Coordinates of C-alpha atoms in Angstrom, one line a residue:
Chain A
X1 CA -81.0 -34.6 33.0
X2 CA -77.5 -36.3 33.5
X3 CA -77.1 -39.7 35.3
X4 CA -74.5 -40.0 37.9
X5 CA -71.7 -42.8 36.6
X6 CA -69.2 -42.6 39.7
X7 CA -68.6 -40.1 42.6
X8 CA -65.2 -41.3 43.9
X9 CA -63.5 -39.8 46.6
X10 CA -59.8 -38.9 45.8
X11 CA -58.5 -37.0 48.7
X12 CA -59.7 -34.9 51.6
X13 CA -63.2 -33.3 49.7
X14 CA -62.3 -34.2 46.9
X15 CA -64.2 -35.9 44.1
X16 CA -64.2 -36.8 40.8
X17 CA -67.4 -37.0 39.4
X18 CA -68.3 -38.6 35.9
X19 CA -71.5 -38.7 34.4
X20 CA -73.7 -39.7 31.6
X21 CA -75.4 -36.8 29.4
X22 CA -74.2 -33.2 28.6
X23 CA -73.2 -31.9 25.8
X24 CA -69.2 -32.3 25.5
X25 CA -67.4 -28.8 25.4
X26 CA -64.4 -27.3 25.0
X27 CA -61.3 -27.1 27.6
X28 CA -61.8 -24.4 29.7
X29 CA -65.6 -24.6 29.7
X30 CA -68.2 -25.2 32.4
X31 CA -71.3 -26.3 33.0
X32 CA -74.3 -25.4 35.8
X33 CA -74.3 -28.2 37.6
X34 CA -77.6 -28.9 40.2
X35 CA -78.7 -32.1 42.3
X36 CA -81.6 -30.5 44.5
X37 CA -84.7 -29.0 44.7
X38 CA -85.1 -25.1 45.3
X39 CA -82.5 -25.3 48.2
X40 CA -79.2 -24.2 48.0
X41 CA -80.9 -21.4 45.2
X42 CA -78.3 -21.6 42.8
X43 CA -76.7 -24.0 40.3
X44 CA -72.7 -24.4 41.1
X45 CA -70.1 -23.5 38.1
X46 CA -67.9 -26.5 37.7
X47 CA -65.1 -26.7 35.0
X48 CA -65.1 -29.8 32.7
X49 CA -62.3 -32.4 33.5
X50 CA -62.3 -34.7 30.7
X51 CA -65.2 -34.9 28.1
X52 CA -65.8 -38.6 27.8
X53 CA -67.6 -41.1 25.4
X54 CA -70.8 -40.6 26.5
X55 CA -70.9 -37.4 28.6
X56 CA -68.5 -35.5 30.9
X57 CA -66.3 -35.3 34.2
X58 CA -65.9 -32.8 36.8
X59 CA -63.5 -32.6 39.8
X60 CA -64.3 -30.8 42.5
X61 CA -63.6 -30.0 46.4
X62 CA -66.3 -29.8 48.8
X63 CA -66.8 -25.8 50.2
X64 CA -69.8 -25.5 50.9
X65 CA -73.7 -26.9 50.7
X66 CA -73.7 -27.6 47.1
X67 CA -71.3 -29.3 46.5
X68 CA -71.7 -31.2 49.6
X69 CA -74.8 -32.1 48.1
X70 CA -72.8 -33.2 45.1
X71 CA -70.5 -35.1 47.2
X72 CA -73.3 -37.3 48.6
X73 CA -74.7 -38.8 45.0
X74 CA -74.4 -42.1 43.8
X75 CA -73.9 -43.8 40.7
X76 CA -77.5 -44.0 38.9
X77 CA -78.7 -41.0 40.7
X78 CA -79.4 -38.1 38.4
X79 CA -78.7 -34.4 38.4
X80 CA -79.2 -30.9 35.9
X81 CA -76.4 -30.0 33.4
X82 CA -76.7 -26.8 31.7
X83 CA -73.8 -26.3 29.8
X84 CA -71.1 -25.9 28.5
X85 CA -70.7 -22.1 29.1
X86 CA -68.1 -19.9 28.9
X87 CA -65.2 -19.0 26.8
X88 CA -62.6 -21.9 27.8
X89 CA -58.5 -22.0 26.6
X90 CA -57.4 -21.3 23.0
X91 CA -56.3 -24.0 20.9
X92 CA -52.6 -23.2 20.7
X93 CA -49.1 -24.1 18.9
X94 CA -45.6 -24.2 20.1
X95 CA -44.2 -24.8 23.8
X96 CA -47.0 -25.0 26.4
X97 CA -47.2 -25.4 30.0
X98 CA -50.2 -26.3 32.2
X99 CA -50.2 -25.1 35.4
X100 CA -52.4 -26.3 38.0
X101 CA -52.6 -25.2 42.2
X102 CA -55.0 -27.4 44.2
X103 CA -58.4 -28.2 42.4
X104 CA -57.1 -25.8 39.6
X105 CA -55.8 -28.6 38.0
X106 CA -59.3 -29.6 37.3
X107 CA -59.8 -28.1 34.1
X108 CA -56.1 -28.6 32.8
X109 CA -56.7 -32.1 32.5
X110 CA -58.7 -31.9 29.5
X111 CA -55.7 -29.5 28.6
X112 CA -53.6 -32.2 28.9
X113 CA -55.7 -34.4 26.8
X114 CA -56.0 -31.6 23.5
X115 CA -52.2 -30.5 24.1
X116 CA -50.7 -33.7 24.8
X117 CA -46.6 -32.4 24.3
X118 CA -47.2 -29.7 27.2
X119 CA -45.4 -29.8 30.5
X120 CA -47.8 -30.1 33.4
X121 CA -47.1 -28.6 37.0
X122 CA -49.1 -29.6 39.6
X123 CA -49.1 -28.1 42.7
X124 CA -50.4 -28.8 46.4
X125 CA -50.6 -27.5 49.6
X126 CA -51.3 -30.5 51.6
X127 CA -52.2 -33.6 49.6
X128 CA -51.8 -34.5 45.9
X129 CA -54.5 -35.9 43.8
X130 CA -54.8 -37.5 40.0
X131 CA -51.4 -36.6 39.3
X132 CA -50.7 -39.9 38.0
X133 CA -53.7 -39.4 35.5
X134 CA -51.8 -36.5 34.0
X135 CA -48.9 -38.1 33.4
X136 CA -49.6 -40.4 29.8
X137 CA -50.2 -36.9 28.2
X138 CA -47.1 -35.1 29.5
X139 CA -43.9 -34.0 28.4
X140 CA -42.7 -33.4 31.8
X141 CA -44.7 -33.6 35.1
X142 CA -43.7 -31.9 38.1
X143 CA -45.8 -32.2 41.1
X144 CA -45.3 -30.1 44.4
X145 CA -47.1 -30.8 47.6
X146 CA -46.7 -27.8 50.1
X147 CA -44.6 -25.5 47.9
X148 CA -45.5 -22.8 45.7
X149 CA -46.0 -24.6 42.0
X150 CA -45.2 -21.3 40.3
X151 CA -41.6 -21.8 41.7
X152 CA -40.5 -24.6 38.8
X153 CA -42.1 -22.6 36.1
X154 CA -39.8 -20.6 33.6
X155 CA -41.9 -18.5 32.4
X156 CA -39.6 -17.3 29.9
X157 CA -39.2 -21.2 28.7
X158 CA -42.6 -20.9 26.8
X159 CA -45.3 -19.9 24.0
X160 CA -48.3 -20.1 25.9
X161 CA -49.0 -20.9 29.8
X162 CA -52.2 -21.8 31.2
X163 CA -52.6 -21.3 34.6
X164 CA -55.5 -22.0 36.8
X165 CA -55.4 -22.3 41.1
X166 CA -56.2 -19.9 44.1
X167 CA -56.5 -16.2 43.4
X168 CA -52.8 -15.3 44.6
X169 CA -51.7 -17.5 42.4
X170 CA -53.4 -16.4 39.1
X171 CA -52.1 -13.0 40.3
X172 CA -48.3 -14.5 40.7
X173 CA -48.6 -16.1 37.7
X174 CA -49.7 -12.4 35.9
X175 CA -46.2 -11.0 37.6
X176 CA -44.7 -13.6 36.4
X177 CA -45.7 -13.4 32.5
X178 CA -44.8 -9.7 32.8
X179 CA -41.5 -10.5 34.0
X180 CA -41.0 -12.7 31.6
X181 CA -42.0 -10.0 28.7
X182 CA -39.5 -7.3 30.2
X183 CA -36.9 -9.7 30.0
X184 CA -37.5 -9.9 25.4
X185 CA -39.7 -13.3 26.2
X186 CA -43.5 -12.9 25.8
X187 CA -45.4 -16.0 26.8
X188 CA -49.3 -15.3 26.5
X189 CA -50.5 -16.5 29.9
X190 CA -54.2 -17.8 30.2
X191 CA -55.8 -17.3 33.5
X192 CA -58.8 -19.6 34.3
X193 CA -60.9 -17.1 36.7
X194 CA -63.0 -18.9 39.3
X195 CA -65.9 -16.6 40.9
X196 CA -69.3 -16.8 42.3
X197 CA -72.2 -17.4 39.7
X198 CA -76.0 -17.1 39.7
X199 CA -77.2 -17.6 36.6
X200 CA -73.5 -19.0 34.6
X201 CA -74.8 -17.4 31.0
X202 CA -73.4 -13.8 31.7
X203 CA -76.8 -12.2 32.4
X204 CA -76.9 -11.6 36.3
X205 CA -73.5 -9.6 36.6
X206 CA -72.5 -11.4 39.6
X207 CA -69.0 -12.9 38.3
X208 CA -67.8 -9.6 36.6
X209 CA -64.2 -9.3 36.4
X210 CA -62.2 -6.0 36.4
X211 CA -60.6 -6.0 33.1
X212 CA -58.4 -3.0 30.9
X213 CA -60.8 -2.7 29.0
X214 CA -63.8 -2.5 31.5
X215 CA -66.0 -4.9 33.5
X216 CA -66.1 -8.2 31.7
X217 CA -67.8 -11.8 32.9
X218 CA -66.5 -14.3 34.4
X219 CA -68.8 -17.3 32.9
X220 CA -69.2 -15.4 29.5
X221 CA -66.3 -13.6 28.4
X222 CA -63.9 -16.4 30.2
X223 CA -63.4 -17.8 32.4
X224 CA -60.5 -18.1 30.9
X225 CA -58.3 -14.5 30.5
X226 CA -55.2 -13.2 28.9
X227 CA -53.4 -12.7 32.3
X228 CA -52.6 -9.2 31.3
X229 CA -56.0 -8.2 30.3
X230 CA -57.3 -8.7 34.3
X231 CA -56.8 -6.0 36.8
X232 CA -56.2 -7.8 40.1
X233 CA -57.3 -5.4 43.1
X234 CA -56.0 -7.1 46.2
Chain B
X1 CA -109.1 -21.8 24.6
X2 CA -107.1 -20.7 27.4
X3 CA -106.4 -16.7 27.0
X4 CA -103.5 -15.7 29.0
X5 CA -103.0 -12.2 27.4
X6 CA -102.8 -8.9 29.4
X7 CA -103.1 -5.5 28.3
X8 CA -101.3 -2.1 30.2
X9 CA -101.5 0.8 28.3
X10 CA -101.3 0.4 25.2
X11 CA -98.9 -2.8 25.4
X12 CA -100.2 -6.2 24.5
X13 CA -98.8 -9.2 26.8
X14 CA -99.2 -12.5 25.3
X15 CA -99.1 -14.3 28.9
X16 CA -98.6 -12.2 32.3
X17 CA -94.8 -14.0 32.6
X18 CA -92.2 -11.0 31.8
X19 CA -88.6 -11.7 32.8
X20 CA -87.6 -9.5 35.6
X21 CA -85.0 -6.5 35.3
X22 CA -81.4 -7.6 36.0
X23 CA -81.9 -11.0 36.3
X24 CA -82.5 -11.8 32.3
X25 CA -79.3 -9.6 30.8
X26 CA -81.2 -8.3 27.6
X27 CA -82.8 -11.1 26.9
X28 CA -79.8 -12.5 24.3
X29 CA -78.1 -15.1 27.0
X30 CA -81.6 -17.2 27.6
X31 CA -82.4 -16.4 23.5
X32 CA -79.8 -19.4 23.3
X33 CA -81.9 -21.6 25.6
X34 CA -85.3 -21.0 24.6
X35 CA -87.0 -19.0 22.1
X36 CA -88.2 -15.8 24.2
X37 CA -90.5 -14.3 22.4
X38 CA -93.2 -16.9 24.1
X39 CA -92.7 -14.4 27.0
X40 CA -95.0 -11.7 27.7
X41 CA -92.2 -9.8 28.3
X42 CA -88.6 -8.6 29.3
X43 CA -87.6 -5.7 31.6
X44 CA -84.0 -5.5 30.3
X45 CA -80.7 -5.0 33.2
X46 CA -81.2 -1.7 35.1
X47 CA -79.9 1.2 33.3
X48 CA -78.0 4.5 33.9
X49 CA -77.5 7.3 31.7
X50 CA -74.0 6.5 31.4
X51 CA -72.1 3.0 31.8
X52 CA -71.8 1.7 35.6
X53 CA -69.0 -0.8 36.5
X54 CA -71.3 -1.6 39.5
X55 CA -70.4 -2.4 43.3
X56 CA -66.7 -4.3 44.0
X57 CA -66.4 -7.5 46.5
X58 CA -68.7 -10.2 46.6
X59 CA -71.8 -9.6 45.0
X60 CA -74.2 -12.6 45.7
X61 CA -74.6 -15.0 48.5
X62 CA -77.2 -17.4 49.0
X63 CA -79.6 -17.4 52.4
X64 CA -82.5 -19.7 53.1
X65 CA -85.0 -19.5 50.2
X66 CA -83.7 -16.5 48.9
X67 CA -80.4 -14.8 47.7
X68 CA -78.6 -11.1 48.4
X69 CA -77.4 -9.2 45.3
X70 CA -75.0 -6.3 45.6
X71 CA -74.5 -6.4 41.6
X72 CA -74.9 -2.0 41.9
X73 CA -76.6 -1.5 38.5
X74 CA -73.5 -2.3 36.7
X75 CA -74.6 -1.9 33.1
X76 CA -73.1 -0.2 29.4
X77 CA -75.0 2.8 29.9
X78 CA -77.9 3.7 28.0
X79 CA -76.6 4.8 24.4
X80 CA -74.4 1.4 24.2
X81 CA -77.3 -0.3 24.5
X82 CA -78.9 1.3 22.2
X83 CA -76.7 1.0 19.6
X84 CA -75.9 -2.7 20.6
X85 CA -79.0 -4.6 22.4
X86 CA -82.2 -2.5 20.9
X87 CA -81.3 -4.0 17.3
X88 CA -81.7 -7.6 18.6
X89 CA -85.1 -6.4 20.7
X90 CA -86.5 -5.8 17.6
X91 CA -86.2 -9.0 16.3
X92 CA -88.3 -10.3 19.5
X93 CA -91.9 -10.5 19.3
X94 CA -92.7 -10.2 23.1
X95 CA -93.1 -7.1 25.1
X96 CA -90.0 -4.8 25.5
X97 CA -89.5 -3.0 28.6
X98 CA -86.7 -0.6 29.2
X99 CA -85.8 -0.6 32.9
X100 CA -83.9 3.1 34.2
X101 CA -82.2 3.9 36.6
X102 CA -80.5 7.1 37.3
X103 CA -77.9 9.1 39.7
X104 CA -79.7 12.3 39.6
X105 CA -83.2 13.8 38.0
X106 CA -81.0 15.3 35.1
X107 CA -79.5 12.0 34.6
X108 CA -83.7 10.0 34.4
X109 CA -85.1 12.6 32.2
X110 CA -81.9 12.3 29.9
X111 CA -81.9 8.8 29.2
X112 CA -85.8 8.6 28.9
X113 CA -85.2 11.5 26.4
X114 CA -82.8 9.3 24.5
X115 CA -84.1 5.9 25.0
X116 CA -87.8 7.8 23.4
X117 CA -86.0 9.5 20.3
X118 CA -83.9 6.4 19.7
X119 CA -86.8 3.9 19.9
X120 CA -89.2 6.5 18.0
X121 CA -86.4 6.5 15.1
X122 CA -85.6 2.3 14.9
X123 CA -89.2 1.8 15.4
X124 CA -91.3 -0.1 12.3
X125 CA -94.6 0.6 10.8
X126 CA -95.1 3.7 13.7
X127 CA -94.8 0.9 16.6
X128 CA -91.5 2.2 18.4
X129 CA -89.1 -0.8 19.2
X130 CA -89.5 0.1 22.9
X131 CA -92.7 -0.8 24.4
X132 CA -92.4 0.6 27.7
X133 CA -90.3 2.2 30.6
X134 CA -89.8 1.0 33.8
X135 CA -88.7 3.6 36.2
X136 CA -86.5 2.0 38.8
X137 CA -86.2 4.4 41.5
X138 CA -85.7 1.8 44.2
X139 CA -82.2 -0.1 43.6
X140 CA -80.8 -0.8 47.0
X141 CA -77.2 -1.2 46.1
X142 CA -76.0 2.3 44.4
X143 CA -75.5 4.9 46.9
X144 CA -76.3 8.0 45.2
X145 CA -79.7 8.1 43.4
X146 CA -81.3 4.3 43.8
X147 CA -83.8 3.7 46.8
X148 CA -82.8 7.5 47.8
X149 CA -85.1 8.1 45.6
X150 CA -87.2 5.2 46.1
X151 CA -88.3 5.6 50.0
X152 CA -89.4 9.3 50.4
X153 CA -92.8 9.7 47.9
X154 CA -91.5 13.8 47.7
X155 CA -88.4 12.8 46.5
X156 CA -90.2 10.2 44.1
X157 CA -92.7 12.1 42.9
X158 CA -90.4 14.9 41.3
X159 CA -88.4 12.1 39.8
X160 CA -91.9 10.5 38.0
X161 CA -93.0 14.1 37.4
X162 CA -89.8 14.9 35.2
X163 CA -89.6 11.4 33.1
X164 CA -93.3 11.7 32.6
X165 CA -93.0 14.9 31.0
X166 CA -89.6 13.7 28.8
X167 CA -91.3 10.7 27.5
X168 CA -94.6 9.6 25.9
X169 CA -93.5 5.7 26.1
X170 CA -95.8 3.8 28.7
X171 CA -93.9 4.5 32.1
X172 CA -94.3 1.5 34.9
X173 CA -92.8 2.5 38.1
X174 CA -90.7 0.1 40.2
X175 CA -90.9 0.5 43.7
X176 CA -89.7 -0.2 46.5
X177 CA -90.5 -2.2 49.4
X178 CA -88.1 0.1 51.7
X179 CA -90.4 2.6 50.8
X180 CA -91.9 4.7 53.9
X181 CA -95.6 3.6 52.4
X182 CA -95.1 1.8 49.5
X183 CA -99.4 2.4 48.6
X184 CA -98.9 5.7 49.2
X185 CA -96.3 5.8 46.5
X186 CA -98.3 4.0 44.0
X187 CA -100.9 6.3 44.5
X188 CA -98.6 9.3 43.7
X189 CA -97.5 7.5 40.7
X190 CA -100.9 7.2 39.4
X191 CA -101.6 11.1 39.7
X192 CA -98.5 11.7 38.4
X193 CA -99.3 10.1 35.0
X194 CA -97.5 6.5 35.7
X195 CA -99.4 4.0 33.4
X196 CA -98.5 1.0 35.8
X197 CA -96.6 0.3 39.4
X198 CA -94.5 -2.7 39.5
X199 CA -93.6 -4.3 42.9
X200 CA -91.3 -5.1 44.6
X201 CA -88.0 -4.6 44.1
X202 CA -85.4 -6.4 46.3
X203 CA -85.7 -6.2 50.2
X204 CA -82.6 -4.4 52.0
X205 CA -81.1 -7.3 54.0
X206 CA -77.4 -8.2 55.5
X207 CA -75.1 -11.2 55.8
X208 CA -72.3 -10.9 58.6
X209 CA -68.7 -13.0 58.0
X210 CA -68.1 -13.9 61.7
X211 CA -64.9 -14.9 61.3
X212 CA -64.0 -11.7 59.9
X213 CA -66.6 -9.4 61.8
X214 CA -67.9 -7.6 58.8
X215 CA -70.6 -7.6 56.6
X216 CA -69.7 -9.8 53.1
X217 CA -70.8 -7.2 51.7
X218 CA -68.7 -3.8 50.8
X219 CA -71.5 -1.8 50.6
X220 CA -72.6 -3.5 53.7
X221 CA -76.4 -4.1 52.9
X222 CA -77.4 -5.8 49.6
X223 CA -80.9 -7.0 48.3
X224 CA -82.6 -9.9 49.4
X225 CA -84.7 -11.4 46.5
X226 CA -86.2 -15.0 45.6
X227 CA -88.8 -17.1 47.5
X228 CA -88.3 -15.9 51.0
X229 CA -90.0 -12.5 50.1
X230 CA -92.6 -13.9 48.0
X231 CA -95.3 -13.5 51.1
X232 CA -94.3 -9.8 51.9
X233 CA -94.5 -9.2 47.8
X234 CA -97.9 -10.6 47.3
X235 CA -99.1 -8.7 50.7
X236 CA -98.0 -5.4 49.2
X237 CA -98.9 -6.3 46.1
X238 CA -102.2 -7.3 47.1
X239 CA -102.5 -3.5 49.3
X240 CA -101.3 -1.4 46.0
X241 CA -104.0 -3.0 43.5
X242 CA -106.7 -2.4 45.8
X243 CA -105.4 1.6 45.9
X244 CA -105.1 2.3 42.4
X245 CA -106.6 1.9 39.1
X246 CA -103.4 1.5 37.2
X247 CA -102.3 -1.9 36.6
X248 CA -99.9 -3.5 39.1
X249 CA -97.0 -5.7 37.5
X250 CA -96.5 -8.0 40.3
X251 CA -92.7 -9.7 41.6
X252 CA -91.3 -11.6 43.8
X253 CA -90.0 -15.2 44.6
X254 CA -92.2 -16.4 41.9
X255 CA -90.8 -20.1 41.0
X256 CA -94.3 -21.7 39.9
X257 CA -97.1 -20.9 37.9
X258 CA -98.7 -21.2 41.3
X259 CA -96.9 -18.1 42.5
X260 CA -98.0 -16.5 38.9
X261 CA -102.0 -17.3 40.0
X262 CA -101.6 -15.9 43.4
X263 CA -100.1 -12.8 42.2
X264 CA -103.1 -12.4 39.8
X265 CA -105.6 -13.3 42.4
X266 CA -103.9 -10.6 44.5
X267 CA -104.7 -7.8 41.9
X268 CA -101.3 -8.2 39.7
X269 CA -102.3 -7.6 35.7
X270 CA -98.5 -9.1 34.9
X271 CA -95.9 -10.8 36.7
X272 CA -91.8 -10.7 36.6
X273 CA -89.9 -13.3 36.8
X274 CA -86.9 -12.8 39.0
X275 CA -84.6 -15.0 40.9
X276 CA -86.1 -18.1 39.7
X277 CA -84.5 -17.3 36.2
X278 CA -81.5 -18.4 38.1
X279 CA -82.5 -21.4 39.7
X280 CA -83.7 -22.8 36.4
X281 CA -82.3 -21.1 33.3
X282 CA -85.4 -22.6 31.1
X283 CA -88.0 -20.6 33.4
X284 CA -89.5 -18.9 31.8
X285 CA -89.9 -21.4 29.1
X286 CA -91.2 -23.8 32.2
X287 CA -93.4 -21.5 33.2
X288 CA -95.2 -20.5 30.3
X289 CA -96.2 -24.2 29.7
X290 CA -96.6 -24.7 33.5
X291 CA -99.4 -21.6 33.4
X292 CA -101.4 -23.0 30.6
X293 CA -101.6 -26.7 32.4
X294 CA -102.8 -25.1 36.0
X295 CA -105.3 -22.4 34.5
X296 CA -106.8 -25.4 32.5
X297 CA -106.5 -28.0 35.6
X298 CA -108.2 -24.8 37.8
X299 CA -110.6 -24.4 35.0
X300 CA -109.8 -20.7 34.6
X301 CA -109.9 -19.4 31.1
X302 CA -109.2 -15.9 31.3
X303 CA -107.0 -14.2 34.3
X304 CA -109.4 -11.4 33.8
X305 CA -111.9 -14.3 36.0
X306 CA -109.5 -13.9 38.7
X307 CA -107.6 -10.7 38.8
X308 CA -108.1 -9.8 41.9
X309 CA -110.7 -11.8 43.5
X310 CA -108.9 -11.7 46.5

């Protein structure tokens, strides 16, 4: 059981949600997150945000009944963490960017925190959010609201690129590295995959991702992927 | 002393609560979690002769008290996992059960062929380190083989005829509740040589996108599992036992050890543990206490008092 610390709303459904308890994690990570009973049936995946002294923070937008539910909880209420799960972003050297598209940037701010010389985009399609939190850890911060973020990336400008936002975006961004490697530059992108979960410990098969090498999972094998390792079908 | 144990075939259960097929990987994902060898058993994820990638689109979506799956049997296939789960099975002391699936006949009696041989050769002290087979011949979500197999009793009897004859491992069959008369199946099974019947696999069920007027699904129908079939599971459950003389491993929407008595009152020798290993990723661990605390509160010592008293 994890106690709720603050739920504070920062935009239009979205929340940033800390709490007491957990068990810290890695960035990239998740955990199972549940404040009900038996209704909605599942847990909800949400990335960790920052890991803080005395248990974790999430940030999150408000799609559907769960995380409505989630959206409604107070400080001293408590919920379930299971967690952390999955296989989050590498620990990394040389020139990094963090690239973040909507509530994608969730999970880059711990990013942020553990690669504190990266350059951090931040992108938005109507209304920006926690920007300014980013902005002690970066090198450069650029922020977009209603553009495409990927825009003021040069991909050929660095080592590693994390990327993590809509689906056409992780799939722009995967262009974008292989554009980068025909021209002699080979950054090694990191795609942070979001898909829907059951059981968030890689045994339901739900969140399998098509992969070069086969069918791989979501919340075990990543979610975090080598861009050019994921087969993008639409 | 509160006994909890269960016997089909010649397999030992410690308690009736056996983790359900495809919703408990091969057991290695909860093994972080909570020791499972305090289970009676696992049915490992559904598989196929050779390696499935399994159904594209969205593969789960949540309805009231229950959930559709439209996972399609992805799985390795069944000589990766034997070269790469059955090693860690035989470091668990709780019942094993292999669940198979299949495209065609060739392809059942093939991998019960191999899954016998390989668990005969790994097996210690002349106890072979699988314990059983579950036939699944009632998958909703794979187009070829699955529930075609699953809803005519014909059709599923020449499929149990054929892996009976390829293996001498205890066979439980997994049928359907599509099926056209799901007793009259489990009565075929039982002349057929089937050592249990295990019921019910997920219910055929739809979800319609109406802003884009189609199903969510790609393969259009998926399988509706979890609490909201959990009456139509015991009712068939209950119909089967009082048909046969094999045991019946009973399944469906079971989230309490409530559920688990029901099922045993209905007839059910085991249960499996399905959806609700979702809901609460310690389930089974929950459960296994949970059972011990109501048979003592319901003064129960055995569930061979209550097997069936309804």
């Amino acid at each position: 059981m994890a106690t709720v610390i603050s739920n504070e709303r920062l935009a239009d459904g979205v929340y940033h949600l800390v709490v007491e308890g957990g068990n810290g994690g890695e960035m990239g990570q998740f955990y199972m997150l549940r404040a009900w009973g038996a209704y909605p049936l599942l847990s909800r995946p949400l990335s960790i945000h920052q890991v803080n002294d005395s248990g974790v923070d999430f940030l999150y937008h408000v799609v559907g009944e769960g995380t409505e539910i989630l959206a409604g909880l107070n400080p001293g209420d408590s919920l379930e963490l299971e967690g952390p799960f999955g296989s989050g972003f590498p620990k990394v050297e040389g020139r990094v960017a963090l690239v973040g598209g909507g509530i994608g940037i969730a999970p880059l701010y711990y990013c942020a925190q553990e690669l504190p010389d990266s350059d951090i985009y931040l992108g938005f399609s109507r209304e920006s959010y926690r920007t300014e939190a980013f902005r002690p850890y970066a090198a450069g911060l650029t922020v977009d609201v209603g553009g495409l973020i990927l825009d003021s990336v040069d991909f050929t400008a660095y080592d590693h690129i994390f990327v993590c936002g809509p689906h056409p975006m992780l799939k722009a961004a995967q262009l974008k590295g292989i554009a980068a490697a025909a021209s002699g530059k080979r950054p090694d992108v990191y795609l942070s995959l979001e898909n829907r979960m059951a059981c968030g410990i890689g045994a339901c098969l739900v969140c399998s991702v098509s992969c070069k090498d086969g069918q791989r999972k979501a919340c075990a094998d990543g979610p975090v992927f080598l861009a050019e390792e994921v087969l993008f079908h639409d | 002393m509160i006994n909890t144990s269960a016997v089909i075939a010649s397999v030992s259960f410690k308690n009736p609560i056996v983790m359900a097929s495809g919703t408990f990987g091969f057991g290695r994902e909860y093994g972080r979690l909570y020791d499972v060898s305090a289970l009676g058993g696992i049915s490992g994820k559904g598989l196929t002769l050779h390696a499935k990638a399994g159904n594209p689109g969205i593969r789960v979506y949540e309805t009231a008290s229950g959930m559709l799956n439209s996972v399609g049997l992805e799985n390795p296939g069944v000589e990766a996992f034997l070269a790469k789960e059955l090693p860690y099975w035989e470091t668990l002391d709780t019942a094993r059960i292999v669940n198979l699936g299949g495209n065609t006949l060739a392809d059942y009696v093939l991998g019960a062929e191999l899954i016998q041989r390989d668990a005969d050769t790994r097996g210690l002290a002349g106890k072979p380190a699988v314990d059983m087979i579950e036939l699944n011949i009632s998958c909703p979500n794979v187009k070829e083989g699955g529930i075609a197999f699953g809803v005519k009793t014909p059709a599923a009897q020449e499929v149990v005829r054929a892996v009976r004859a390829a293996t001498s491992l205890p066979l439980a069959v997994k049928l359907s509740p599509n099926a056209e008369d799901i007793a009259e199946m489990a009565v075929m099974c039982e002349a057929e040589g089937a050592d249990a019947v295990s019921l019910i696999n997920t219910i055929s069920g739809m979800k319609i996108d109406i802003r884009r007027r189609s199903s969510v699904f790609n393969n259009l129908y998926a399988g509706l599992s979890g609490p909201a079939i959990k009456p139509v599971a015991l009712r068939m459950v209950h119909q089967v036992s009082k048909r046969v003389t094999i045991p019946v491993i009973g399944m469906g929407g079971i989230t309490s050890a409530t559920d688990i008595i029901e099922f045993i009152m209905a007839g059910a020798t085991v249960i499996q543990v399905g959806t609700y290993n979702f809901m609460n990723l310690r389930a089974g661990h929950t459960l296994v206490e949970e059972l011990q605390q109501l048979m003592a509160e319901e003064n129960i010592s055995s569930l061979d008092e209550i097997r069936g008293i309804v």
